[in-house]
Coordinates of C-alpha atoms in Angstrom, one line a residue:
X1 CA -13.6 -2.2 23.8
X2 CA -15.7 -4.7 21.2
X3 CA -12.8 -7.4 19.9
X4 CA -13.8 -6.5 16.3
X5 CA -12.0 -3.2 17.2
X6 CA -8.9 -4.0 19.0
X7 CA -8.0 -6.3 16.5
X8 CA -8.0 -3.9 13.9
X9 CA -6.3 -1.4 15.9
X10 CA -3.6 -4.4 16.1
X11 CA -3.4 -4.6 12.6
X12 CA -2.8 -1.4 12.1
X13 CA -0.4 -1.6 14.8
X14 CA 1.4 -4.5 13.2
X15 CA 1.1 -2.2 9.9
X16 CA 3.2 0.7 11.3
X17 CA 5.7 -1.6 12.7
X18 CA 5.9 -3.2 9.0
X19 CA 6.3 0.2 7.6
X20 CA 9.1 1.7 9.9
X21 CA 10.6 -1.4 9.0
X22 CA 10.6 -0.9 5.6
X23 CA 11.3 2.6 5.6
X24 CA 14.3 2.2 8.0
X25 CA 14.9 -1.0 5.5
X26 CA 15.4 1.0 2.4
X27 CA 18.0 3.4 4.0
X28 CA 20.5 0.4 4.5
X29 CA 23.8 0.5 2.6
X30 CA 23.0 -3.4 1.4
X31 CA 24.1 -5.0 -2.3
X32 CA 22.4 -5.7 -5.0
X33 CA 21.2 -9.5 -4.0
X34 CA 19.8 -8.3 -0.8
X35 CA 18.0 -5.5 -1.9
X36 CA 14.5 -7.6 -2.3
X37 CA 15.0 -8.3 1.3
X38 CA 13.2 -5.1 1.4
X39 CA 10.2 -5.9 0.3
X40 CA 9.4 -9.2 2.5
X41 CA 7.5 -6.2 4.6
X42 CA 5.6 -5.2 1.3
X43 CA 4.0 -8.5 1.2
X44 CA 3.8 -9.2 4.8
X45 CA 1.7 -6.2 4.5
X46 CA -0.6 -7.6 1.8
X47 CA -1.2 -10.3 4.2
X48 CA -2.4 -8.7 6.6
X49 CA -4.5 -6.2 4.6
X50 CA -6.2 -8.9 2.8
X51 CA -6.6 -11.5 6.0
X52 CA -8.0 -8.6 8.4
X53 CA -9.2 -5.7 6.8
X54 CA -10.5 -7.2 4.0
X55 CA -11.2 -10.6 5.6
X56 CA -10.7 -12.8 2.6
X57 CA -10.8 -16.0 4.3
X58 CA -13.7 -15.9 5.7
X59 CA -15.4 -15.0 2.5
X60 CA -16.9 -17.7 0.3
X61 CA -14.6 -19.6 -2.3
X62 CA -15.3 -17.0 -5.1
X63 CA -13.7 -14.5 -3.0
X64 CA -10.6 -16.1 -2.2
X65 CA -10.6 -17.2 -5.7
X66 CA -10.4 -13.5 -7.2
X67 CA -7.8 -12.2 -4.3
X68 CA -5.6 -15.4 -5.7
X69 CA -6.1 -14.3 -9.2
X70 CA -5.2 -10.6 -8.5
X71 CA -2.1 -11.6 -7.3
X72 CA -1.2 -13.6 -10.2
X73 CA -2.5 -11.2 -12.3
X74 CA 0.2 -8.6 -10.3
X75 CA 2.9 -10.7 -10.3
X76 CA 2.3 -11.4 -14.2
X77 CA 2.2 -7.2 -14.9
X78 CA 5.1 -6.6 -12.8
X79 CA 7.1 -9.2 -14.7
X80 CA 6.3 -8.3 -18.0
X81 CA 6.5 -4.3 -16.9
X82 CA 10.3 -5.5 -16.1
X83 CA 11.1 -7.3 -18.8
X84 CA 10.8 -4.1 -20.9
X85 CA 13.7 -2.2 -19.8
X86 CA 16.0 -5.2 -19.6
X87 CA 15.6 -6.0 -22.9
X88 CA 15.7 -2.8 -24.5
X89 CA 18.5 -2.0 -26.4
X90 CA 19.9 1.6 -26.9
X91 CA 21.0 2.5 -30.4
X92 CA 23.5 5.7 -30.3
X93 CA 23.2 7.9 -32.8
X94 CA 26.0 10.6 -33.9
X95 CA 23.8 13.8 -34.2
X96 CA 25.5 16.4 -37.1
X97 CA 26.8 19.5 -35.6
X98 CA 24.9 22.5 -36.8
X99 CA 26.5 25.6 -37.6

């Protein structure tokens, strides 16, 4: 078997591990503070998706620079896509009966 290929058969390997963990993860009875626990496998998962698969380090510097910036660029739209509903504030409004 050529190494190229059973290394990614290990990663994908090491992928479905990551995933059963995360699926048997989320099934937990956990509290609220340990509940990003859960995603540690997420982003163990975007490690090894971007370091084999995609083989960002041993790209050229441009490369690695636009995976970084992604990220950021992620972790930037999943703040701000939070932010929303925790600052939102809900006005109730007593709606006439009508007859």
């Amino acid at each position: 078997m050529n190494e190229r290929l059973g290394r990614l058969l290990m990663a994908w390997a090491l992928l479905m591990v990551l995933l059963a963990i995360e699926f048997g993860a989320s099934f937990l009875p956990s509290d609220r503070s340990a509940r990003p626990l859960v995603l540690i496998p997420a982003v163990l998962m975007v490690g090894v998706v971007g370091s084999i698969f995609m083989e960002v380090g041993r790209g050229p510097e441009i490369i690695r620079l636009f995976a970084v910036a992604g990220l950021l660029w992620l972790c930037i739209l999943l703040g701000l896509g939070s932010l929303d509903p925790m600052t939102r504030i809900v006005y109730h409004v007593q709606t006439a009966n009508p007859k």
